[in-house]
Amino acid sequence: MIPFVVKRALAAVAALAFATFSLATCAFAQDYPKRPITMIVPFAAGGTSDVIARTVAEQMGIALGQTIVIENVAGAGGSTALARASRAEPDGYTIAIGNAGTNAATYTIYPKLPFTPESFVPIAMVAKTFGIIALRKDFPAKDLKEFIAYAKANPGKINLGHAGVGSSNYLICKSFVTAAGIDATLVGYRGAAPALTDAVGSQIDGVCDAAASVSQSINEKLVKGLVVGSTVRLATLPELPTSAEAGLPEFEAQGWNGLFAPKGTPPAVIAKLNAAARTAVETDAVKKRFADLSTVAPDDNEHTPELLQQLVTRDVEKYRKMLADDAKQ
């Protein structure tokens, strides 16, 4: 047995070590950030996640008094970027933006990933997005009813681009073809921007995308909008019908974007990042940019790390069921 005196001594040493660690952590958090922060974006520049990240990062940087540098790491539906983020030092100087694809569906699609949901600490949800199906401008169908009829008459011949298997755009595609009951080829790219470029050039029939990155191309008639998976029409695309109006209410595509840090990042640092994110999305600059992109900032009660964690937990289970067949391939 360990003598009582020795036990007390060991307890005192442990308490002192904990107190020293706590003081060091608090001192670190008070000084944070001392240098620029890197925000990893899991897709190529120009896509929805990239546009939202850059918009929010600029204002977060102002709130924190440091520049936030965007690093685009495309590949494997976002999992390449998340693997990089999970290996980063948990010091608050590397964070990542993610969505239901990169931080929930990916665990079903890529079951042998080098990271898990527990590899990340949620910081805050920063945006709510709306999925759109857009077609090349010379596609023969003029509305959703005609498109579905055409697709059913030509099974497997229509190809729709997305930002890679596991991305939120891929989930938009899966939700759409499932609701429409059609057989379409889903073509993965290294981001939403290159997929949209090919749709504009009529190299593919259409894209599954978020309003943030495809609205301008629709308004400029570079592609034609088919339907938005929302319950209300978007202010930037007033003529684009909702899924219910178009006759396919089963198609729902309302998503989220959130910020994450590597596991082990000090709670005080997470609190600072959360406060900066909250400040950023409430600025007039972000609100205006989001409005232009048909993107919505979180409500007052949706800024907390706990809420983002709930979304991840919910969507991991949701897509485990929806994408079961993908995992078998």
Short mmCIF file of C-alpha atoms in Angstrom, two decimals:
data_model
loop_
_atom_site.label_atom_id
_atom_site.label_comp_id
_atom_site.label_asym_id
_atom_site.label_seq_id
_atom_site.Cartn_x
_atom_site.Cartn_y
_atom_site.Cartn_z
CA MET A 1 0.00 0.00 0.00
CA ILE A 2 1.03 3.58 -0.63
CA PRO A 3 1.50 5.43 2.69
CA PHE A 4 -1.05 8.13 3.44
CA VAL A 5 1.66 10.83 3.52
CA VAL A 6 2.87 9.78 0.07
CA LYS A 7 -0.70 9.83 -1.26
CA ARG A 8 -1.16 13.38 0.01
CA ALA A 9 2.14 14.41 -1.55
CA LEU A 10 1.19 12.91 -4.91
CA ALA A 11 -2.21 14.59 -4.76
CA ALA A 12 -0.54 17.92 -4.01
CA VAL A 13 1.83 17.50 -6.95
CA ALA A 14 -1.08 16.64 -9.27
CA ALA A 15 -3.06 19.63 -8.06
CA LEU A 16 -0.07 21.92 -8.56
CA ALA A 17 0.50 20.55 -12.05
CA PHE A 18 -3.16 21.07 -12.96
CA ALA A 19 -3.13 24.60 -11.56
CA THR A 20 0.05 25.39 -13.48
CA PHE A 21 -1.45 23.99 -16.69
CA SER A 22 -4.67 25.96 -16.15
CA LEU A 23 -2.77 29.20 -15.56
CA ALA A 24 -0.64 28.61 -18.65
CA THR A 25 -3.75 27.89 -20.72
CA CYS A 26 -5.49 31.04 -19.46
CA ALA A 27 -2.39 33.13 -20.17
CA PHE A 28 -2.19 31.65 -23.69
CA ALA A 29 -5.87 32.38 -24.33
CA GLN A 30 -5.52 35.97 -23.09
CA ASP A 31 -2.69 36.62 -25.55
CA TYR A 32 -4.40 34.76 -28.41
CA PRO A 33 -4.13 35.45 -31.27
CA LYS A 34 -0.58 36.74 -31.66
CA ARG A 35 -0.20 35.84 -35.34
CA PRO A 36 -2.34 35.14 -38.41
CA ILE A 37 -4.82 32.25 -38.30
CA THR A 38 -5.26 29.74 -41.13
CA MET A 39 -8.79 28.76 -42.14
CA ILE A 40 -8.82 25.59 -44.23
CA VAL A 41 -11.49 25.42 -46.93
CA PRO A 42 -12.15 21.85 -48.15
CA PHE A 43 -12.81 22.85 -51.77
CA ALA A 44 -11.42 24.87 -54.64
CA ALA A 45 -11.65 28.65 -54.67
CA GLY A 46 -14.90 30.12 -55.95
CA GLY A 47 -17.34 27.56 -54.53
CA THR A 48 -19.93 28.06 -51.80
CA SER A 49 -17.72 27.10 -48.86
CA ASP A 50 -14.90 29.26 -50.18
CA VAL A 51 -17.09 32.34 -50.70
CA ILE A 52 -18.67 32.01 -47.25
CA ALA A 53 -15.27 31.37 -45.63
CA ARG A 54 -13.69 34.46 -47.18
CA THR A 55 -16.66 36.64 -46.28
CA VAL A 56 -16.70 35.54 -42.65
CA ALA A 57 -12.90 35.35 -42.25
CA GLU A 58 -12.39 38.98 -43.18
CA GLN A 59 -14.73 40.22 -40.45
CA MET A 60 -13.51 37.65 -37.90
CA GLY A 61 -9.98 38.88 -38.51
CA ILE A 62 -11.05 42.43 -37.76
CA ALA A 63 -12.73 41.31 -34.53
CA LEU A 64 -9.64 39.33 -33.45
CA GLY A 65 -7.10 41.89 -34.57
CA GLN A 66 -5.32 39.37 -36.79
CA THR A 67 -5.52 38.30 -40.42
CA ILE A 68 -7.25 35.00 -41.19
CA VAL A 69 -5.58 33.37 -44.19
CA ILE A 70 -7.67 31.10 -46.42
CA GLU A 71 -6.08 27.81 -47.50
CA ASN A 72 -7.98 25.83 -50.13
CA VAL A 73 -7.34 22.07 -49.81
CA ALA A 74 -9.52 20.26 -52.34
CA GLY A 75 -9.98 16.52 -52.76
CA ALA A 76 -12.05 13.51 -51.68
CA GLY A 77 -15.21 15.50 -51.01
CA GLY A 78 -13.48 17.58 -48.36
CA SER A 79 -11.88 14.75 -46.40
CA THR A 80 -8.35 15.66 -47.56
CA ALA A 81 -8.76 19.07 -45.91
CA LEU A 82 -10.32 17.65 -42.76
CA ALA A 83 -7.45 15.17 -42.40
CA ARG A 84 -5.03 18.09 -42.60
CA ALA A 85 -7.04 20.07 -40.04
CA SER A 86 -7.26 17.14 -37.63
CA ARG A 87 -3.45 16.86 -37.56
CA ALA A 88 -2.88 20.57 -36.88
CA GLU A 89 -1.65 21.85 -33.53
CA PRO A 90 -4.69 22.48 -31.29
CA ASP A 91 -3.67 26.04 -30.58
CA GLY A 92 -6.36 27.99 -32.41
CA TYR A 93 -4.11 28.95 -35.30
CA THR A 94 -5.61 26.37 -37.66
CA ILE A 95 -9.37 26.09 -38.06
CA ALA A 96 -11.58 24.71 -40.84
CA ILE A 97 -14.93 25.46 -42.36
CA GLY A 98 -17.17 22.47 -42.96
CA ASN A 99 -20.73 21.42 -43.72
CA ALA A 100 -23.02 18.42 -43.52
CA GLY A 101 -21.04 16.76 -46.28
CA THR A 102 -17.51 17.18 -44.95
CA ASN A 103 -18.37 16.76 -41.27
CA ALA A 104 -21.21 14.22 -41.31
CA ALA A 105 -21.85 12.33 -44.57
CA THR A 106 -18.16 11.72 -45.18
CA TYR A 107 -18.01 9.17 -42.33
CA THR A 108 -20.42 6.90 -44.19
CA ILE A 109 -18.95 7.46 -47.65
CA TYR A 110 -15.34 7.05 -46.52
CA PRO A 111 -15.50 4.67 -43.53
CA LYS A 112 -11.69 4.37 -43.18
CA LEU A 113 -10.87 8.04 -42.66
CA PRO A 114 -7.93 8.97 -40.41
CA PHE A 115 -10.24 11.15 -38.32
CA THR A 116 -13.63 10.91 -36.61
CA PRO A 117 -16.29 13.42 -35.51
CA GLU A 118 -14.49 13.50 -32.16
CA SER A 119 -11.32 14.77 -33.86
CA PHE A 120 -12.85 18.25 -34.00
CA VAL A 121 -14.22 20.83 -31.60
CA PRO A 122 -17.15 22.88 -32.92
CA ILE A 123 -16.72 26.66 -32.89
CA ALA A 124 -19.89 28.08 -34.44
CA MET A 125 -22.34 27.78 -37.30
CA VAL A 126 -21.79 30.74 -39.60
CA ALA A 127 -24.26 30.30 -42.45
CA LYS A 128 -27.39 28.53 -43.65
CA THR A 129 -27.51 27.64 -47.33
CA PHE A 130 -30.05 26.57 -49.94
CA GLY A 131 -29.50 23.95 -52.64
CA ILE A 132 -30.33 24.57 -56.29
CA ILE A 133 -30.44 22.40 -59.39
CA ALA A 134 -29.29 24.35 -62.45
CA LEU A 135 -29.01 23.15 -66.06
CA ARG A 136 -26.90 24.08 -69.04
CA LYS A 137 -28.65 26.90 -70.87
CA ASP A 138 -29.40 24.77 -73.95
CA PHE A 139 -30.91 21.83 -72.06
CA PRO A 140 -34.24 20.92 -73.77
CA ALA A 141 -36.46 20.89 -70.65
CA LYS A 142 -37.96 24.23 -69.63
CA ASP A 143 -39.19 23.24 -66.15
CA LEU A 144 -38.88 20.50 -63.53
CA LYS A 145 -41.79 18.44 -64.87
CA GLU A 146 -40.24 18.31 -68.34
CA PHE A 147 -36.81 17.58 -66.89
CA ILE A 148 -38.04 14.58 -64.91
CA ALA A 149 -39.92 13.26 -67.95
CA TYR A 150 -36.78 13.65 -70.08
CA ALA A 151 -34.62 11.94 -67.44
CA LYS A 152 -36.99 8.99 -67.16
CA ALA A 153 -37.06 8.62 -70.94
CA ASN A 154 -33.23 8.68 -70.99
CA PRO A 155 -32.10 6.74 -67.88
CA GLY A 156 -28.45 7.18 -66.97
CA LYS A 157 -27.79 9.66 -69.78
CA ILE A 158 -28.12 12.91 -67.79
CA ASN A 159 -25.02 13.99 -65.86
CA LEU A 160 -25.08 16.39 -62.93
CA GLY A 161 -21.90 17.87 -61.49
CA HIS A 162 -21.10 18.33 -57.82
CA ALA A 163 -18.14 19.26 -55.60
CA GLY A 164 -17.05 15.70 -54.90
CA VAL A 165 -18.50 12.65 -53.19
CA GLY A 166 -19.23 13.59 -49.59
CA SER A 167 -19.61 17.31 -50.27
CA SER A 168 -22.83 19.18 -49.47
CA ASN A 169 -23.41 19.54 -53.22
CA TYR A 170 -23.22 15.79 -53.59
CA LEU A 171 -25.90 15.50 -50.92
CA ILE A 172 -28.05 17.95 -52.87
CA CYS A 173 -27.66 15.70 -55.92
CA LYS A 174 -28.51 12.55 -53.97
CA SER A 175 -31.55 14.16 -52.37
CA PHE A 176 -32.75 15.44 -55.74
CA VAL A 177 -32.42 12.25 -57.79
CA THR A 178 -33.96 10.23 -54.95
CA ALA A 179 -36.94 12.57 -54.64
CA ALA A 180 -37.39 12.74 -58.44
CA GLY A 181 -37.01 8.99 -58.88
CA ILE A 182 -34.59 9.35 -61.78
CA ASP A 183 -31.39 7.60 -62.86
CA ALA A 184 -28.73 10.27 -63.43
CA THR A 185 -24.94 10.12 -63.48
CA LEU A 186 -23.42 12.21 -60.68
CA VAL A 187 -20.05 13.65 -61.70
CA GLY A 188 -17.62 14.64 -58.96
CA TYR A 189 -15.24 17.61 -59.24
CA ARG A 190 -12.63 19.13 -56.91
CA GLY A 191 -15.06 21.88 -55.99
CA ALA A 192 -18.29 23.60 -56.99
CA ALA A 193 -16.58 26.18 -59.22
CA PRO A 194 -15.11 23.75 -61.79
CA ALA A 195 -18.41 21.86 -61.94
CA LEU A 196 -20.26 25.10 -62.66
CA THR A 197 -17.68 26.05 -65.29
CA ASP A 198 -18.39 22.82 -67.16
CA ALA A 199 -22.15 23.39 -66.92
CA VAL A 200 -21.72 26.91 -68.33
CA GLY A 201 -19.69 25.40 -71.15
CA SER A 202 -22.32 22.67 -71.71
CA GLN A 203 -19.77 19.96 -70.92
CA ILE A 204 -22.27 18.50 -68.43
CA ASP A 205 -26.05 18.77 -68.26
CA GLY A 206 -26.27 20.60 -64.95
CA VAL A 207 -25.06 21.08 -61.40
CA CYS A 208 -26.25 20.54 -57.88
CA ASP A 209 -25.04 23.65 -56.10
CA ALA A 210 -25.76 26.15 -53.36
CA ALA A 211 -27.35 29.49 -54.12
CA ALA A 212 -24.21 31.22 -52.88
CA SER A 213 -22.16 30.08 -55.86
CA VAL A 214 -24.69 29.56 -58.65
CA SER A 215 -27.12 32.51 -58.30
CA GLN A 216 -25.02 34.95 -60.32
CA SER A 217 -24.64 32.51 -63.20
CA ILE A 218 -28.41 31.95 -63.25
CA ASN A 219 -29.12 35.68 -63.25
CA GLU A 220 -26.60 36.19 -66.04
CA LYS A 221 -28.34 33.37 -67.97
CA LEU A 222 -25.13 31.36 -68.20
CA VAL A 223 -27.12 28.41 -66.83
CA LYS A 224 -30.83 28.08 -66.17
CA GLY A 225 -32.22 27.47 -62.70
CA LEU A 226 -34.55 24.51 -62.37
CA VAL A 227 -35.60 24.41 -58.71
CA VAL A 228 -34.50 25.45 -55.21
CA GLY A 229 -34.88 22.98 -52.35
CA SER A 230 -36.36 25.59 -50.03
CA THR A 231 -39.75 26.31 -48.53
CA VAL A 232 -39.63 29.93 -49.74
CA ARG A 233 -38.36 31.61 -52.90
CA LEU A 234 -35.00 33.34 -52.73
CA ALA A 235 -34.84 37.13 -52.98
CA THR A 236 -31.94 36.94 -55.43
CA LEU A 237 -33.80 34.46 -57.68
CA PRO A 238 -37.47 35.47 -57.39
CA GLU A 239 -38.50 33.54 -60.51
CA LEU A 240 -36.96 30.24 -59.42
CA PRO A 241 -39.70 27.96 -58.02
CA THR A 242 -39.42 26.12 -54.72
CA SER A 243 -39.54 22.35 -54.79
CA ALA A 244 -43.17 22.37 -53.62
CA GLU A 245 -44.18 24.87 -56.28
CA ALA A 246 -42.42 22.81 -58.93
CA GLY A 247 -44.28 19.67 -57.85
CA LEU A 248 -41.50 17.91 -55.90
CA PRO A 249 -41.94 18.82 -52.22
CA GLU A 250 -39.83 15.79 -51.20
CA PHE A 251 -36.72 17.61 -52.42
CA GLU A 252 -35.28 19.49 -49.43
CA ALA A 253 -31.83 21.07 -49.58
CA GLN A 254 -31.26 23.48 -46.74
CA GLY A 255 -27.76 23.16 -45.32
CA TRP A 256 -25.28 24.75 -42.95
CA ASN A 257 -21.65 25.85 -42.78
CA GLY A 258 -19.72 25.82 -39.53
CA LEU A 259 -16.24 26.38 -38.14
CA PHE A 260 -14.23 23.65 -36.41
CA ALA A 261 -10.90 23.38 -34.58
CA PRO A 262 -8.72 20.35 -33.86
CA LYS A 263 -9.53 18.34 -30.73
CA GLY A 264 -7.68 19.71 -27.71
CA THR A 265 -7.99 23.38 -28.64
CA PRO A 266 -8.39 25.23 -25.31
CA PRO A 267 -12.00 26.16 -24.43
CA ALA A 268 -10.97 29.77 -23.86
CA VAL A 269 -9.63 29.94 -27.42
CA ILE A 270 -12.82 28.36 -28.78
CA ALA A 271 -14.78 31.01 -26.86
CA LYS A 272 -12.74 33.78 -28.51
CA LEU A 273 -13.24 32.31 -31.96
CA ASN A 274 -16.96 31.83 -31.29
CA ALA A 275 -17.32 35.46 -30.21
CA ALA A 276 -15.45 36.64 -33.32
CA ALA A 277 -17.66 34.49 -35.58
CA ARG A 278 -20.79 35.84 -33.92
CA THR A 279 -19.55 39.40 -34.35
CA ALA A 280 -18.64 38.74 -37.99
CA VAL A 281 -22.02 37.40 -39.13
CA GLU A 282 -23.79 40.30 -37.44
CA THR A 283 -21.83 42.96 -39.36
CA ASP A 284 -23.53 44.86 -42.16
CA ALA A 285 -20.78 43.76 -44.55
CA VAL A 286 -21.50 40.05 -44.03
CA LYS A 287 -25.27 40.51 -43.99
CA LYS A 288 -25.13 42.34 -47.33
CA ARG A 289 -22.84 39.77 -48.90
CA PHE A 290 -24.95 36.90 -47.60
CA ALA A 291 -28.10 38.57 -48.96
CA ASP A 292 -26.46 38.82 -52.38
CA LEU A 293 -25.65 35.10 -52.16
CA SER A 294 -29.08 33.96 -50.91
CA THR A 295 -27.33 32.77 -47.77
CA VAL A 296 -28.68 33.35 -44.25
CA ALA A 297 -26.75 34.01 -41.04
CA PRO A 298 -27.65 31.92 -37.96
CA ASP A 299 -30.39 33.14 -35.65
CA ASP A 300 -29.41 34.56 -32.25
CA ASN A 301 -29.83 31.15 -30.59
CA GLU A 302 -27.85 29.28 -33.26
CA HIS A 303 -24.34 30.62 -32.65
CA THR A 304 -23.24 28.22 -29.91
CA PRO A 305 -20.72 25.38 -30.29
CA GLU A 306 -23.33 23.10 -28.69
CA LEU A 307 -25.82 23.80 -31.48
CA LEU A 308 -23.22 23.01 -34.15
CA GLN A 309 -22.38 19.76 -32.36
CA GLN A 310 -26.06 18.83 -32.38
CA LEU A 311 -26.21 19.42 -36.15
CA VAL A 312 -23.18 17.20 -36.72
CA THR A 313 -24.58 14.40 -34.55
CA ARG A 314 -27.98 14.62 -36.26
CA ASP A 315 -26.54 14.61 -39.78
CA VAL A 316 -24.05 11.80 -39.19
CA GLU A 317 -27.03 9.55 -38.46
CA LYS A 318 -29.20 11.05 -41.21
CA TYR A 319 -26.64 10.38 -43.94
CA ARG A 320 -25.64 7.01 -42.54
CA LYS A 321 -29.14 5.91 -43.56
CA MET A 322 -29.36 7.87 -46.84
CA LEU A 323 -25.92 6.85 -48.12
CA ALA A 324 -25.83 3.23 -46.99
CA ASP A 325 -25.57 2.03 -50.60
CA ASP A 326 -22.62 4.37 -51.30
CA ALA A 327 -20.72 2.85 -48.40
CA LYS A 328 -21.08 -0.65 -49.90
CA GLN A 329 -19.42 0.32 -53.17
#
